[in-house]
Short mmCIF file of C-alpha atoms in Angstrom, two decimals:
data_model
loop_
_atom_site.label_atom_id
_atom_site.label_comp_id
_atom_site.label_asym_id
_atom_site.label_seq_id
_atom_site.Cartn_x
_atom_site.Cartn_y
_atom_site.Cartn_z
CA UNK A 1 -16.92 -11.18 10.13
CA UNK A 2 -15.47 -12.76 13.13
CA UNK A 3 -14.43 -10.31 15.89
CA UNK A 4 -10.45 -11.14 16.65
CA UNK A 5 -9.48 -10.36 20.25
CA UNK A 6 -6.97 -7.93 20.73
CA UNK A 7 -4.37 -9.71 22.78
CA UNK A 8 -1.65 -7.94 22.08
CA UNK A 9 -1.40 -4.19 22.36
CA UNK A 10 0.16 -2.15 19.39
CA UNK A 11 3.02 0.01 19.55
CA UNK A 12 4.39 1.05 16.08
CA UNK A 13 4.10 4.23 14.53
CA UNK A 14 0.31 4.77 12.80
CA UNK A 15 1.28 8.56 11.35
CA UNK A 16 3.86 10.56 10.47
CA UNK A 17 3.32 13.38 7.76
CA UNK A 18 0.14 14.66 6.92
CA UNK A 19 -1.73 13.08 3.59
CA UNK A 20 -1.57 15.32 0.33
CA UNK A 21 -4.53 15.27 -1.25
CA UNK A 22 -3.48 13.46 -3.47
CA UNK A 23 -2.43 10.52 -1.23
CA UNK A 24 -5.84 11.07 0.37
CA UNK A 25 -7.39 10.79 -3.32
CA UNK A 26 -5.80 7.31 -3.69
CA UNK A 27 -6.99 6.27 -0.07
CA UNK A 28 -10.27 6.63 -1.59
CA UNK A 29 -9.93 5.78 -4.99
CA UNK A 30 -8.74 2.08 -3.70
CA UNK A 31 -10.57 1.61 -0.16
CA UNK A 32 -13.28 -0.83 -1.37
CA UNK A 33 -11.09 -2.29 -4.29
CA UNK A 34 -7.90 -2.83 -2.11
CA UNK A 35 -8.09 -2.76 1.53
CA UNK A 36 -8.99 -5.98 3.74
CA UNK A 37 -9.52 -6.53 7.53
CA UNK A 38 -9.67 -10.75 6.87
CA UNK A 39 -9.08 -12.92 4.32
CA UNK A 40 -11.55 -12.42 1.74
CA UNK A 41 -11.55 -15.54 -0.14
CA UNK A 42 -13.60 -14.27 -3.19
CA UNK A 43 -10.57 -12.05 -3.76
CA UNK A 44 -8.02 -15.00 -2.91
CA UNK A 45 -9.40 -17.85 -4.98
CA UNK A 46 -7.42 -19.29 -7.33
CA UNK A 47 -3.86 -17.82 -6.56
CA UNK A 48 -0.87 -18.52 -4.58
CA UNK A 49 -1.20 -16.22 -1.51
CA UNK A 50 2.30 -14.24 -0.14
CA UNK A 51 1.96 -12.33 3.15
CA UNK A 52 4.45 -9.13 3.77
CA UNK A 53 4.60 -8.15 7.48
CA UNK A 54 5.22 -4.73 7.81
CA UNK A 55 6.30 -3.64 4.27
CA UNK A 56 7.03 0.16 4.96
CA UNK A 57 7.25 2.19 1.78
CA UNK A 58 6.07 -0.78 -0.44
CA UNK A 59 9.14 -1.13 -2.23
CA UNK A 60 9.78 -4.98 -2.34
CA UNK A 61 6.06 -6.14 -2.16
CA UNK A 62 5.82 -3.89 -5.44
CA UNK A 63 8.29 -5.50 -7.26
CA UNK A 64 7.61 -8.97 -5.98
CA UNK A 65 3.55 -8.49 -7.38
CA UNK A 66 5.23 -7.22 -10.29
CA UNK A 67 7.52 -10.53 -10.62
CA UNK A 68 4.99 -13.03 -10.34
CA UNK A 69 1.43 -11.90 -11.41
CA UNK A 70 -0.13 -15.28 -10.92
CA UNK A 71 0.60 -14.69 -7.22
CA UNK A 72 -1.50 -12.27 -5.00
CA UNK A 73 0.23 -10.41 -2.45
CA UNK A 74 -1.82 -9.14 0.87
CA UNK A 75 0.63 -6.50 2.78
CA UNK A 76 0.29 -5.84 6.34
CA UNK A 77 1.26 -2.42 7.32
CA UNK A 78 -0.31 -0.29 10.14
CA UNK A 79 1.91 3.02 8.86
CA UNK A 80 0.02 5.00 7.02
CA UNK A 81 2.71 6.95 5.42
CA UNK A 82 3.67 3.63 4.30
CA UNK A 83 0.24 2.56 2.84
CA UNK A 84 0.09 5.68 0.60
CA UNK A 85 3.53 5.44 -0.55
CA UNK A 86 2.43 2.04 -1.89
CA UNK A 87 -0.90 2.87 -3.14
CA UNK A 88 1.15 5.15 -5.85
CA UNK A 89 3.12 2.48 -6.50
CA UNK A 90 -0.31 0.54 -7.60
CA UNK A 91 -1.44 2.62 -9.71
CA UNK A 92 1.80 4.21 -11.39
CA UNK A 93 2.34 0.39 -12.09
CA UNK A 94 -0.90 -0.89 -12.46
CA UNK A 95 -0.79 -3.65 -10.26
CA UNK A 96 -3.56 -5.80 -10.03
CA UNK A 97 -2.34 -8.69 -7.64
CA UNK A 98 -2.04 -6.79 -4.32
CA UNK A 99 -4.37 -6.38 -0.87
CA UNK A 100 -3.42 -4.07 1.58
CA UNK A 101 -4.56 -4.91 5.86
CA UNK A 102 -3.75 -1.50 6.90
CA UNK A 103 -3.09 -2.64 10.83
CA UNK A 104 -1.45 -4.84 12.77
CA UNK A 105 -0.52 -8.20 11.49
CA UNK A 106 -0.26 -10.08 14.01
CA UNK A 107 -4.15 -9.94 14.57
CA UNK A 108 -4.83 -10.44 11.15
CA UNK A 109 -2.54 -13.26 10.98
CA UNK A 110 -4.83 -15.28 13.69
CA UNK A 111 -7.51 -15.40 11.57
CA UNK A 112 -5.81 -16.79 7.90
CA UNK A 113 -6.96 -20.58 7.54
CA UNK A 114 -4.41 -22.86 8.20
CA UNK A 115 -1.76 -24.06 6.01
CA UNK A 116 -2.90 -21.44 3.18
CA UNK A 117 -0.28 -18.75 2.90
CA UNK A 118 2.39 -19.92 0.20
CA UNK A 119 4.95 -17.50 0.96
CA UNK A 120 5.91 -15.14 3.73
CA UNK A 121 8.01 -11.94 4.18
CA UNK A 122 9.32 -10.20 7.32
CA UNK A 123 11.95 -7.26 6.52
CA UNK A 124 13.58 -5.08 8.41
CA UNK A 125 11.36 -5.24 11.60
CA UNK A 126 11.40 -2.48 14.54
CA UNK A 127 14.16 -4.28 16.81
CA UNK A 128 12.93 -2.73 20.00
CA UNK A 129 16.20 -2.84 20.99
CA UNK A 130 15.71 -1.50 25.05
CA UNK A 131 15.55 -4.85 27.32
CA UNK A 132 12.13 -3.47 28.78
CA UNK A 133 10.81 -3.58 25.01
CA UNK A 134 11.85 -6.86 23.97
CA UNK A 135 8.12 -8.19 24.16
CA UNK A 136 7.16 -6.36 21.55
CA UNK A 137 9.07 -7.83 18.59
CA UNK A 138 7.40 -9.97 16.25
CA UNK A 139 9.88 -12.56 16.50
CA UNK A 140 8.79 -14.57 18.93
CA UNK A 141 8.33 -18.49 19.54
CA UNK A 142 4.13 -18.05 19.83
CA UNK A 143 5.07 -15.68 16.67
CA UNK A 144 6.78 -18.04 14.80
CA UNK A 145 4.32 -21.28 15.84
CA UNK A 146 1.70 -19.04 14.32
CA UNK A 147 3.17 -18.60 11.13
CA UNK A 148 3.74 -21.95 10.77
CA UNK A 149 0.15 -22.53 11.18
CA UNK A 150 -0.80 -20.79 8.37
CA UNK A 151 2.53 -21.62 5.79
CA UNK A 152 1.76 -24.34 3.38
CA UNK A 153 4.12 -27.37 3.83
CA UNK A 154 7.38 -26.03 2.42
CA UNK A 155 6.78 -22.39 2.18
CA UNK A 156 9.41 -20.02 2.84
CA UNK A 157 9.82 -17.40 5.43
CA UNK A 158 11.91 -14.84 4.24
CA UNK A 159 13.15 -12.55 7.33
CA UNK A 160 16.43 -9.99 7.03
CA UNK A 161 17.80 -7.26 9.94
CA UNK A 162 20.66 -5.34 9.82
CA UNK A 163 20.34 -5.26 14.35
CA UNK A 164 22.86 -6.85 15.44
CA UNK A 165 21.26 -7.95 18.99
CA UNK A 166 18.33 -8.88 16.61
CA UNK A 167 20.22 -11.59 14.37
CA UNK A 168 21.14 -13.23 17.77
CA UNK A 169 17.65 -13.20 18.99
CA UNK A 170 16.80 -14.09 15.46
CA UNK A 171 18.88 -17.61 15.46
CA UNK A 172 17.98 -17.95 19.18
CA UNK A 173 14.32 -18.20 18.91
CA UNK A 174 14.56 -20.28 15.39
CA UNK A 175 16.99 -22.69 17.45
CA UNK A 176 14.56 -23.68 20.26
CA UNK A 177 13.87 -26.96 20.77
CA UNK A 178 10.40 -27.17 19.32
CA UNK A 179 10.84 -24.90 16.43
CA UNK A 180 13.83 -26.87 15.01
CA UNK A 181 10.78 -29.38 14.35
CA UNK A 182 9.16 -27.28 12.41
CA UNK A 183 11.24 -24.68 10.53
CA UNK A 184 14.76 -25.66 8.48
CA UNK A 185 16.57 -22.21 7.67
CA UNK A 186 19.60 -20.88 5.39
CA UNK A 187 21.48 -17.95 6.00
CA UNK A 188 22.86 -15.22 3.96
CA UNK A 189 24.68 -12.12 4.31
CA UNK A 190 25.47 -8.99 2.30
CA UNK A 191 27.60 -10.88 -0.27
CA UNK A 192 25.85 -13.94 -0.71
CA UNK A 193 21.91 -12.61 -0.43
CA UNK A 194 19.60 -14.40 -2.79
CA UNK A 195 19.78 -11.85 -6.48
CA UNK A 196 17.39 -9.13 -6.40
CA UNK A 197 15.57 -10.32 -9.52
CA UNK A 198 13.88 -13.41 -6.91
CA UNK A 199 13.97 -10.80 -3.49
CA UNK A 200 13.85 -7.26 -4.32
CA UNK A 201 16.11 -4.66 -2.32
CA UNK A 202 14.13 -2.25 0.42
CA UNK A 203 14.81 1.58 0.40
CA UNK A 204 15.95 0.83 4.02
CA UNK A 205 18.35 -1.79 2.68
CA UNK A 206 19.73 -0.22 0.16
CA UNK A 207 21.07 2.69 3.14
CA UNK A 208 22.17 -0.07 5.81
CA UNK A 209 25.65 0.88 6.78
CA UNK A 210 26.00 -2.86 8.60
CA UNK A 211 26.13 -6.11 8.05
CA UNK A 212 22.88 -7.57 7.39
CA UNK A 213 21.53 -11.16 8.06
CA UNK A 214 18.99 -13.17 5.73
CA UNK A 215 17.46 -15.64 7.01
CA UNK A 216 15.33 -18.08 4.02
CA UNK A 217 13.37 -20.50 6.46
CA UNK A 218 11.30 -23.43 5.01
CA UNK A 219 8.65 -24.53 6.92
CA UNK A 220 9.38 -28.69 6.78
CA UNK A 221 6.64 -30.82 5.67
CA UNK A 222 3.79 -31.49 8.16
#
């Protein structure tokens, strides 16, 4: 396996609470079975690939793998907490269509073949809202140019926040002048959000107190 450099430090959260054992059981009942650090393509081959960036507790990547079993779903997450709460969503629902990269996407993301990734998901991200932090958010233009490598021709990005500062950055960096070129986008609120049968609500949605933004962007055809 090819070594990816490490470009970019990390700064999420890796731990909170301590594992039950049973947690720690499920860690090891699906390590081998589950858990990638590339794309593996012997467990990609044949299905329509969707890529969740960061997907916390594991509540919408659940239901989405639940949704659509001819699709496989790989879920980035460094948050362990995270990972196990998901892992018991596997097996209480027997889902058979997800792969878990426990660390950080954006390395992982360098290394997925080109134009192979059918669907993407980014919910909810950390808005490292202090000015001196503002580096560290995903969105990004080299961020977004990336993913755009790797979307098939009219795949959609699906990206929400309920950070105010970050739906301006949001619409700021998909505005730029070369990324216009690449990425059409619509825009949803609250009220008008795409029905949770086709994009599942998050625990953290469901207790946002503001308004939050949607943002459906298709990646136009190369």
């Amino acid at each position: 396996m090819a070594i990816i450099p490490n470009d970019e430090k990390f700064f999420g959260r890796i731990k909170c609470r301590k594992l039950t054992d049973r947690q720690a059981f499920l860690f090891e009942k699906f390590k081998d079975k589950l858990f990638i650090s590339s794309m593996d393509e012997a467990k990609i081959r044949g299905f329509d690939v969707f890529l969740e960036i960061g997907f916390g507790s594991g509540e919408h990547i659940a239901q989405m793998a639940l949704s659509n079993s001819t699709g496989l779903y790989i879920g980035c997450e460094p948050f362990i907490n995270g990972v196990a709460s998901l892992l018991a969503k596997i097996e209480a629902n027997n889902i058979k269509n997800i792969l878990i990269h426990q660390g950080d996407a954006r390395q992982f993301i360098k290394q997925i073949p080109e134009s192979s990734i059918a669907g993407a998901f980014l919910l909810f991200p950390d808005p490292w809202h202090k000015r001196r932090h503002i580096e560290r958010r995903f969105i990004k233009e080299k961020t977004i140019i990336e993913m755009a490598r790797i979307l098939k021709s009219n795949a959609c990005w699906r990206i929400a926040t309920d950070h105010d500062e970050y739906q301006k950055w949001l619409l700021k960096n998909f505005n730029l002048e070369n990324i216009v070129s690449i990425f059409s986008y619509k825009l949803f609120d609250n009220a008008t959000r795409l029905p949770e049968e086709t994009w599942p609500k998050t625990r953290y949605e469901k207790k946002a107190s503001s308004k939050i933004l949607f943002m459906s962007a298709t990646k136009m055809l190369s």
